[in-house]
Tab-separated table of C-alpha atoms and ligand atoms in Angstrom:
chain	number	residue	atom	x	y	z
A	66	MET	CA	4.557	160.015	28.980
A	67	SER	CA	4.623	156.908	26.814
A	68	ILE	CA	4.795	153.176	27.220
A	69	LEU	CA	7.276	151.432	24.920
A	70	LEU	CA	6.225	148.050	23.534
A	71	THR	CA	9.105	146.029	22.114
A	72	GLY	CA	7.693	143.504	19.653
A	73	GLY	CA	4.475	145.507	19.819
A	74	ALA	CA	3.313	144.490	16.326
A	75	GLY	CA	2.976	140.826	17.315
A	76	PHE	CA	-0.030	138.877	18.549
A	77	ILE	CA	0.054	139.813	22.238
A	78	GLY	CA	1.789	143.179	21.666
A	79	SER	CA	-0.868	144.440	19.260
A	80	HIS	CA	-3.725	143.507	21.603
A	81	THR	CA	-1.868	145.177	24.477
A	82	ALA	CA	-1.379	148.332	22.370
A	83	VAL	CA	-5.161	148.482	21.859
A	84	GLU	CA	-5.937	148.084	25.567
A	85	LEU	CA	-3.280	150.628	26.586
A	86	ILE	CA	-4.614	153.202	24.112
A	87	ASN	CA	-8.175	152.502	25.320
A	88	ALA	CA	-6.950	153.116	28.878
A	89	GLY	CA	-5.533	156.526	27.848
A	90	TYR	CA	-1.817	155.697	27.470
A	91	ASP	CA	0.440	156.921	24.664
A	92	VAL	CA	2.036	153.929	22.992
A	93	VAL	CA	5.336	153.631	21.114
A	94	ILE	CA	5.907	150.367	19.246
A	95	VAL	CA	9.305	149.097	18.181
A	96	ASP	CA	9.414	145.944	16.092
A	97	ASN	CA	11.726	144.562	13.400
A	98	LEU	CA	8.692	142.865	11.767
A	99	SER	CA	10.589	139.545	11.679
A	100	ASN	CA	7.419	137.711	12.711
A	101	SER	CA	4.739	140.380	12.346
A	102	ASN	CA	3.197	142.671	9.766
A	103	GLU	CA	3.111	146.469	9.517
A	104	LYS	CA	-0.586	146.288	8.573
A	105	VAL	CA	-1.337	145.679	12.222
A	106	LEU	CA	-0.678	149.388	12.898
A	107	ASN	CA	-3.549	150.569	10.693
A	108	ARG	CA	-5.798	147.958	12.266
A	109	ILE	CA	-4.928	149.308	15.740
A	110	LYS	CA	-5.867	152.765	14.430
A	111	THR	CA	-9.213	151.452	13.112
A	112	ILE	CA	-10.020	149.899	16.497
A	113	THR	CA	-8.850	152.734	18.764
A	114	GLY	CA	-8.912	155.829	16.533
A	115	LYS	CA	-5.187	156.342	17.271
A	116	TYR	CA	-2.177	155.318	15.187
A	117	PRO	CA	0.579	154.186	17.549
A	118	LYS	CA	3.993	155.731	17.053
A	119	PHE	CA	6.121	153.098	15.294
A	120	TYR	CA	9.833	152.466	14.720
A	121	LYS	CA	10.991	149.562	12.561
A	122	ILE	CA	14.144	148.753	14.482
A	123	ASP	CA	15.903	145.825	16.053
A	124	VAL	CA	15.830	146.101	19.837
A	125	SER	CA	19.319	144.615	20.092
A	126	VAL	CA	20.796	147.659	18.294
A	127	ALA	CA	21.295	150.049	21.192
A	128	GLU	CA	21.919	153.167	19.022
A	129	ASP	CA	18.551	152.728	17.314
A	130	LEU	CA	16.840	152.239	20.635
A	131	CYS	CA	18.521	155.381	22.011
A	132	LYS	CA	16.895	157.376	19.202
A	133	VAL	CA	13.482	156.122	20.381
A	134	PHE	CA	14.230	157.125	23.993
A	135	ASN	CA	15.574	160.509	22.810
A	136	GLU	CA	12.439	161.295	20.866
A	137	ASN	CA	9.886	160.069	23.425
A	138	ASN	CA	9.371	160.368	27.164
A	139	ILE	CA	9.302	156.638	27.921
A	140	THR	CA	8.098	155.962	31.468
A	141	GLY	CA	7.747	152.187	31.215
A	142	VAL	CA	8.547	149.303	28.877
A	143	ILE	CA	6.662	146.121	28.060
A	144	HIS	CA	9.174	143.721	26.560
A	145	PHE	CA	7.545	141.276	24.112
A	146	ALA	CA	10.301	141.112	21.482
A	147	GLY	CA	11.760	137.641	21.131
A	148	PHE	CA	11.659	134.429	19.157
A	149	LYS	CA	9.027	131.980	20.390
A	150	CYS	CA	8.941	128.867	18.213
A	151	VAL	CA	9.659	125.939	20.538
A	152	PRO	CA	10.686	123.302	17.928
A	153	GLU	CA	12.911	125.812	16.112
A	154	SER	CA	14.579	126.694	19.414
A	155	THR	CA	15.511	123.044	19.839
A	156	LYS	CA	17.004	122.878	16.317
A	157	ILE	CA	18.770	126.266	16.356
A	158	PRO	CA	19.351	127.091	20.042
A	159	LEU	CA	22.006	129.747	19.405
A	160	LYS	CA	19.561	131.789	17.336
A	161	TYR	CA	17.274	131.895	20.400
A	162	TYR	CA	19.971	132.645	22.966
A	163	ARG	CA	21.543	135.347	20.763
A	164	ASN	CA	18.291	137.107	19.908
A	165	ASN	CA	16.289	136.811	23.110
A	166	LEU	CA	19.202	137.671	25.383
A	167	ASP	CA	20.736	140.399	23.160
A	168	THR	CA	17.438	142.257	22.845
A	169	THR	CA	16.941	142.176	26.609
A	170	LEU	CA	20.498	143.256	27.461
A	171	SER	CA	20.481	146.174	24.997
A	172	LEU	CA	17.067	147.237	26.219
A	173	LEU	CA	18.146	147.211	29.876
A	174	GLU	CA	21.332	149.158	29.119
A	175	VAL	CA	19.395	151.802	27.209
A	176	MET	CA	16.695	151.983	29.918
A	177	ASN	CA	19.469	152.523	32.470
A	178	LYS	CA	21.021	155.291	30.358
A	179	TYR	CA	17.678	157.113	30.147
A	180	ASN	CA	16.746	156.421	33.777
A	181	CYS	CA	13.689	154.389	32.832
A	182	THR	CA	13.108	151.998	35.730
A	183	ALA	CA	9.866	150.091	35.028
A	184	ILE	CA	9.655	146.951	32.895
A	185	VAL	CA	7.042	144.269	32.307
A	186	PHE	CA	8.398	141.090	30.753
A	187	SER	CA	6.619	138.432	28.652
A	188	SER	CA	7.561	135.293	30.499
A	189	SER	CA	5.843	131.936	30.228
A	190	ALA	CA	4.329	129.174	32.349
A	191	THR	CA	6.995	126.995	30.743
A	192	VAL	CA	9.358	128.205	33.532
A	193	TYR	CA	7.486	125.950	36.004
A	194	GLY	CA	8.895	122.880	34.206
A	195	ASP	CA	7.385	119.438	34.656
A	196	LYS	CA	7.927	118.761	38.386
A	197	ASN	CA	5.451	121.105	40.092
A	198	PRO	CA	1.877	120.150	40.965
A	199	VAL	CA	-0.991	122.185	39.461
A	200	PRO	CA	-2.136	124.857	39.961
A	201	PHE	CA	1.220	126.549	39.410
A	202	LYS	CA	1.958	129.195	42.038
A	203	GLU	CA	4.483	131.981	41.636
A	204	ASN	CA	6.516	130.876	44.684
A	205	MET	CA	7.073	127.344	43.334
A	206	PRO	CA	10.594	126.463	42.197
A	207	VAL	CA	11.244	127.255	38.542
A	208	GLY	CA	13.523	125.418	36.130
A	209	GLY	CA	13.502	122.251	34.114
A	210	ALA	CA	12.264	123.913	30.905
A	211	THR	CA	12.480	121.314	28.133
A	212	ASN	CA	13.746	123.580	25.345
A	213	ALA	CA	16.006	126.548	24.574
A	214	TYR	CA	13.064	128.930	24.164
A	215	GLY	CA	11.910	128.147	27.701
A	216	ARG	CA	15.437	128.528	29.042
A	217	THR	CA	15.740	132.019	27.540
A	218	LYS	CA	12.604	132.959	29.504
A	219	LEU	CA	14.175	131.616	32.697
A	220	MET	CA	17.472	133.394	32.023
A	221	ILE	CA	15.740	136.706	31.372
A	222	GLU	CA	13.734	136.341	34.604
A	223	ASP	CA	17.095	135.915	36.387
A	224	ILE	CA	18.686	138.893	34.612
A	225	LEU	CA	15.775	141.158	35.563
A	226	THR	CA	15.893	139.922	39.145
A	227	ASP	CA	19.628	140.692	39.383
A	228	VAL	CA	19.065	144.193	37.991
A	229	ALA	CA	16.241	144.801	40.488
A	230	VAL	CA	18.454	143.674	43.375
A	231	ALA	CA	21.304	145.915	42.215
A	232	SER	CA	19.244	149.069	41.692
A	233	THR	CA	16.679	149.781	44.347
A	234	ASP	CA	14.585	152.115	42.172
A	235	PHE	CA	14.123	149.432	39.483
A	236	SER	CA	10.831	147.594	39.024
A	237	ALA	CA	10.215	144.409	37.038
A	238	VAL	CA	6.997	142.440	36.644
A	239	LEU	CA	7.554	138.977	35.151
A	240	LEU	CA	4.264	137.956	33.580
A	241	ARG	CA	4.036	134.189	33.249
A	242	TYR	CA	1.551	133.591	30.453
A	243	PHE	CA	-0.442	130.414	30.250
A	244	ASN	CA	-1.988	129.703	26.792
A	245	PRO	CA	-3.161	132.882	25.052
A	246	ILE	CA	-5.754	132.306	22.317
A	247	GLY	CA	-8.708	134.231	20.880
A	248	ALA	CA	-8.490	137.539	19.047
A	249	HIS	CA	-9.883	141.059	19.255
A	250	PRO	CA	-13.703	140.787	18.817
A	251	SER	CA	-13.504	143.147	15.791
A	252	GLY	CA	-11.652	140.406	13.889
A	253	LEU	CA	-9.090	143.037	12.818
A	254	ILE	CA	-6.115	141.725	14.793
A	255	GLY	CA	-5.253	138.162	15.773
A	256	GLU	CA	-2.625	135.449	15.698
A	257	ALA	CA	-0.933	134.983	12.337
A	258	PRO	CA	1.559	132.132	12.613
A	259	ASP	CA	4.264	131.873	9.991
A	260	GLY	CA	3.902	128.480	8.265
A	261	ILE	CA	2.448	125.425	9.979
A	262	PRO	CA	1.173	126.382	13.435
A	263	ASN	CA	2.720	124.674	16.477
A	264	ASN	CA	0.016	125.688	18.914
A	265	LEU	CA	-3.419	124.151	19.262
A	266	MET	CA	-5.874	126.967	18.511
A	267	PRO	CA	-4.286	128.256	15.280
A	268	TYR	CA	-4.173	124.651	14.097
A	269	VAL	CA	-7.876	124.235	14.927
A	270	THR	CA	-8.877	127.439	13.093
A	271	GLN	CA	-6.715	126.607	10.049
A	272	THR	CA	-8.375	123.183	9.939
A	273	ALA	CA	-11.813	124.817	10.185
A	274	VAL	CA	-11.011	127.205	7.329
A	275	GLY	CA	-9.657	124.346	5.169
A	276	VAL	CA	-5.955	125.284	5.104
A	277	ARG	CA	-5.205	122.055	7.066
A	278	GLU	CA	-6.912	118.736	6.420
A	279	PHE	CA	-7.246	117.580	10.038
A	280	LEU	CA	-6.069	118.263	13.571
A	281	THR	CA	-3.727	115.706	15.130
A	282	ILE	CA	-4.337	115.238	18.849
A	283	TYR	CA	-0.939	114.649	20.421
A	284	GLY	CA	-1.701	111.741	22.717
A	285	THR	CA	-4.774	110.465	24.546
A	286	ASP	CA	-2.936	108.671	27.351
A	287	TYR	CA	-2.172	111.621	29.615
A	288	ASN	CA	-3.124	111.527	33.263
A	289	THR	CA	-6.118	113.874	32.784
A	290	HIS	CA	-9.936	113.609	32.829
A	291	ASP	CA	-10.131	112.449	29.177
A	292	GLY	CA	-6.506	111.480	28.449
A	293	THR	CA	-5.605	114.592	26.431
A	294	GLY	CA	-3.319	117.378	27.672
A	295	VAL	CA	-4.858	120.023	29.928
A	296	ARG	CA	-3.911	123.709	29.605
A	297	ASP	CA	-5.086	127.065	30.924
A	298	TYR	CA	-6.333	128.894	27.814
A	299	ILE	CA	-6.717	132.636	28.290
A	300	HIS	CA	-8.354	135.159	25.954
A	301	VAL	CA	-5.678	137.468	24.504
A	302	VAL	CA	-7.856	140.525	25.322
A	303	ASP	CA	-7.906	139.500	29.003
A	304	LEU	CA	-4.159	138.922	28.801
A	305	ALA	CA	-3.662	142.370	27.244
A	306	ARG	CA	-5.667	143.982	30.062
A	307	GLY	CA	-3.392	142.170	32.518
A	308	HIS	CA	-0.470	144.070	30.936
A	309	VAL	CA	-2.215	147.410	31.455
A	310	ALA	CA	-2.560	146.569	35.160
A	311	ALA	CA	1.034	145.284	35.287
A	312	ILE	CA	2.658	148.393	33.787
A	313	LYS	CA	0.673	150.571	36.212
A	314	TYR	CA	1.933	148.390	39.051
A	315	ALA	CA	5.531	148.478	37.777
A	316	THR	CA	5.585	152.285	37.535
A	317	GLU	CA	4.202	152.633	41.089
A	318	HIS	CA	6.425	150.045	42.875
A	319	THR	CA	10.016	148.856	43.038
A	320	GLY	CA	11.477	145.334	43.171
A	321	VAL	CA	10.613	142.247	41.175
A	322	GLU	CA	7.373	140.248	41.086
A	323	ALA	CA	6.517	137.167	39.050
A	324	ILE	CA	2.777	137.047	38.304
A	325	ASN	CA	0.745	134.396	36.478
A	326	LEU	CA	-1.677	135.479	33.777
A	327	GLY	CA	-4.156	132.645	33.364
A	328	THR	CA	-7.788	131.890	34.138
A	329	GLY	CA	-7.141	129.175	36.723
A	330	ASN	CA	-9.230	126.711	34.657
A	331	GLY	CA	-7.783	123.696	32.874
A	332	SER	CA	-9.256	122.547	29.540
A	333	SER	CA	-8.215	119.428	27.658
A	334	VAL	CA	-7.577	119.227	23.914
A	335	TRP	CA	-10.955	117.501	23.539
A	336	ASP	CA	-12.627	120.250	25.632
A	337	VAL	CA	-11.201	122.877	23.253
A	338	VAL	CA	-12.211	120.973	20.121
A	339	HIS	CA	-15.756	120.430	21.410
A	340	ALA	CA	-16.092	124.040	22.619
A	341	PHE	CA	-14.926	125.289	19.202
A	342	GLU	CA	-17.365	123.022	17.352
A	343	LYS	CA	-20.271	124.098	19.577
A	344	ALA	CA	-19.491	127.836	19.586
A	345	ASN	CA	-19.091	128.020	15.811
A	346	ASN	CA	-21.277	125.184	14.582
A	347	ILE	CA	-18.386	123.605	12.682
A	348	GLN	CA	-16.928	120.076	12.678
A	349	ILE	CA	-13.160	119.675	13.130
A	350	PRO	CA	-11.736	116.508	11.535
A	351	VAL	CA	-9.467	114.915	14.125
A	352	VAL	CA	-6.784	112.200	14.001
A	353	ILE	CA	-5.269	110.696	17.152
A	354	GLY	CA	-1.476	110.857	17.098
A	355	LYS	CA	1.482	110.202	19.373
A	356	ARG	CA	2.570	112.365	22.290
A	357	ARG	CA	4.635	115.435	21.374
A	358	PRO	CA	8.012	115.331	23.143
A	359	GLY	CA	8.213	117.764	26.075
A	360	ASP	CA	4.434	118.017	26.633
A	361	ILE	CA	3.154	117.669	30.193
A	362	ASP	CA	-0.175	116.324	31.547
A	363	GLU	CA	-1.581	119.468	33.050
A	364	CYS	CA	-0.694	123.141	33.262
A	365	TYR	CA	-2.939	125.730	34.863
A	366	ALA	CA	-2.447	128.805	36.986
A	367	SER	CA	-3.047	129.900	40.487
A	368	VAL	CA	-4.583	133.327	39.854
A	369	ASP	CA	-4.706	134.817	43.356
A	370	LYS	CA	-1.497	136.839	43.127
A	371	ALA	CA	-2.622	138.673	39.970
A	372	ALA	CA	-5.932	139.481	41.672
A	373	LYS	CA	-4.221	140.678	44.845
A	374	LEU	CA	-1.365	142.712	43.345
A	375	LEU	CA	-2.856	143.883	40.064
A	376	GLY	CA	-6.590	143.827	40.827
A	377	TRP	CA	-6.935	141.844	37.615
A	378	ARG	CA	-8.770	138.625	36.782
A	379	ALA	CA	-9.561	137.014	33.433
A	380	GLU	CA	-13.228	137.462	32.531
A	381	LEU	CA	-13.764	135.960	29.098
A	382	THR	CA	-14.862	132.337	28.608
A	383	LEU	CA	-13.594	129.466	26.468
A	384	GLU	CA	-16.656	130.079	24.273
A	385	ASP	CA	-15.577	133.726	23.759
A	386	MET	CA	-12.055	132.516	22.885
A	387	CYS	CA	-13.383	130.012	20.318
A	388	LYS	CA	-15.782	132.518	18.726
A	389	ASP	CA	-13.181	135.274	18.481
A	390	SER	CA	-10.442	132.958	17.169
A	391	TRP	CA	-12.792	131.788	14.427
A	392	ASN	CA	-14.050	135.308	13.636
A	393	TRP	CA	-10.436	136.435	13.091
A	394	GLN	CA	-9.484	133.374	11.004
A	395	LYS	CA	-12.628	133.608	8.811
A	396	LYS	CA	-12.067	137.291	8.082
A	397	ASN	CA	-8.304	136.792	7.539
A	398	PRO	CA	-7.804	133.304	6.086
A	399	LYS	CA	-4.162	134.150	5.288
A	400	GLY	CA	-3.486	136.242	8.386
A	401	TYR	CA	-2.229	139.697	7.383
A	402	GLU	CA	-1.267	138.558	3.856
A	403	ASP	CA	-3.527	139.723	0.985
B	566	UD1	C1	3.639	125.576	23.913
B	566	UD1	C2	5.074	125.399	24.305
B	566	UD1	C3	5.401	126.365	25.409
B	566	UD1	C4	5.116	127.793	24.953
B	566	UD1	C5	3.692	127.916	24.445
B	566	UD1	C6	3.559	129.259	23.760
B	566	UD1	C7	5.720	123.103	23.743
B	566	UD1	C8	6.098	121.770	24.300
B	566	UD1	N1	5.349	124.016	24.660
B	566	UD1	O1	2.828	125.310	25.070
B	566	UD1	O2	6.747	126.243	25.795
B	566	UD1	O3	5.303	128.695	26.016
B	566	UD1	O4	3.409	126.890	23.482
B	566	UD1	O5	2.320	129.415	23.183
B	566	UD1	O6	5.782	123.344	22.556
B	566	UD1	N2	-1.859	119.931	20.729
B	566	UD1	C9	-2.411	118.958	19.912
B	566	UD1	N3	-2.302	119.114	18.549
B	566	UD1	C10	-1.699	120.192	17.978
B	566	UD1	C11	-1.133	121.188	18.816
B	566	UD1	C12	-1.229	121.015	20.196
B	566	UD1	O7	-2.966	117.966	20.391
B	566	UD1	O8	-1.622	120.257	16.736
B	566	UD1	C13	-2.008	119.787	22.203
B	566	UD1	C14	-0.684	119.706	22.962
B	566	UD1	O9	-0.239	118.386	23.081
B	566	UD1	C15	-1.086	120.342	24.315
B	566	UD1	C16	-2.178	121.348	23.939
B	566	UD1	O10	-2.655	120.947	22.660
B	566	UD1	O11	-1.656	119.363	25.161
B	566	UD1	C17	-1.672	122.774	23.855
B	566	UD1	O12	-0.524	122.818	23.005
B	566	UD1	P1	0.128	124.204	22.539
B	566	UD1	O13	-0.933	125.120	22.030
B	566	UD1	O14	1.270	123.907	21.619
B	566	UD1	O15	0.661	124.853	23.892
B	566	UD1	P2	1.658	124.262	25.023
B	566	UD1	O16	2.187	122.946	24.679
B	566	UD1	O17	0.940	124.381	26.333
């Protein structure tokens, strides 16, 4: 009995593979390595003592996926595979719709063929849009995503919901991630953005290591305690453990559930910069810039549903996230490149 991780060589997938193996699951990773590195597999082996079974395939190619289902007894799927660069999705929307939807549709057709009925999907807090009050609760209306990436997440949530309504033995857990940062405490796996990072923490760590000259803070006139944007940063190891609880839930229930994975705490950009400086005894050069289009004042989770349904809560602190992000960056200044 194995759990299939599509896009399992990526940042969140690799951490989830580690936590699943630690919890006693057999893990099969499929990944086309379009935004990840095969070296991650050896690192997972170093951490857990087990090399995950790996197929370098594209999830949208159903025949290749069938081979994986033929050769393994897949009892549940965690679907990470997908493009995730927000600015790119605005410039090349068709690339995002084609890839993110094709991978999901092929996967669901193949799961149906092999009678695999449990899926956990990597959704995003971006589905709450900019009209809801914080904290975001799972029963709030979704929609109003400001970019094509966010809309693919919404569309896939709808597709999975339709499938769950149509087949009563189907189970889907839609995990709405807040802002995953940090890295495995070993420093062996972590986030390795391709090119200039879009997200805050990789930009902070690349500035600390000297790859970037300074961090630009995107606006100090937000309606928040210090004027900078507030987000719910969650340690990727906590997030990964949330997936272990979610796949257990999905294999034991039917129907569809959207569940937030966050800490419930909001931290501003200044809070993150100061926490990073304090935790690691490092100064981050900062420049104040303009607002980034599409950014909202505040985004943090209501965490009660995850606690109630999954018995899961985030445990690690912002200090842990800052220390582990820096530990990973220091040990791997160029990510997985030599
Ligand atoms: C972003 C995406 C979101 C996606 C998520 C995935 C946008 C508008 N939103 O969320 O759809 O699901 O990443 O990880 O791109 N900041 C700076 N300077 C920087 C980078 C960020 O000040 O160089 C600020 C931002 O204005 C924001 C906060 O840091 O207030 C967090 O930004 P980021 O890490 O990009 O995450 P989100 O915008 O929450």
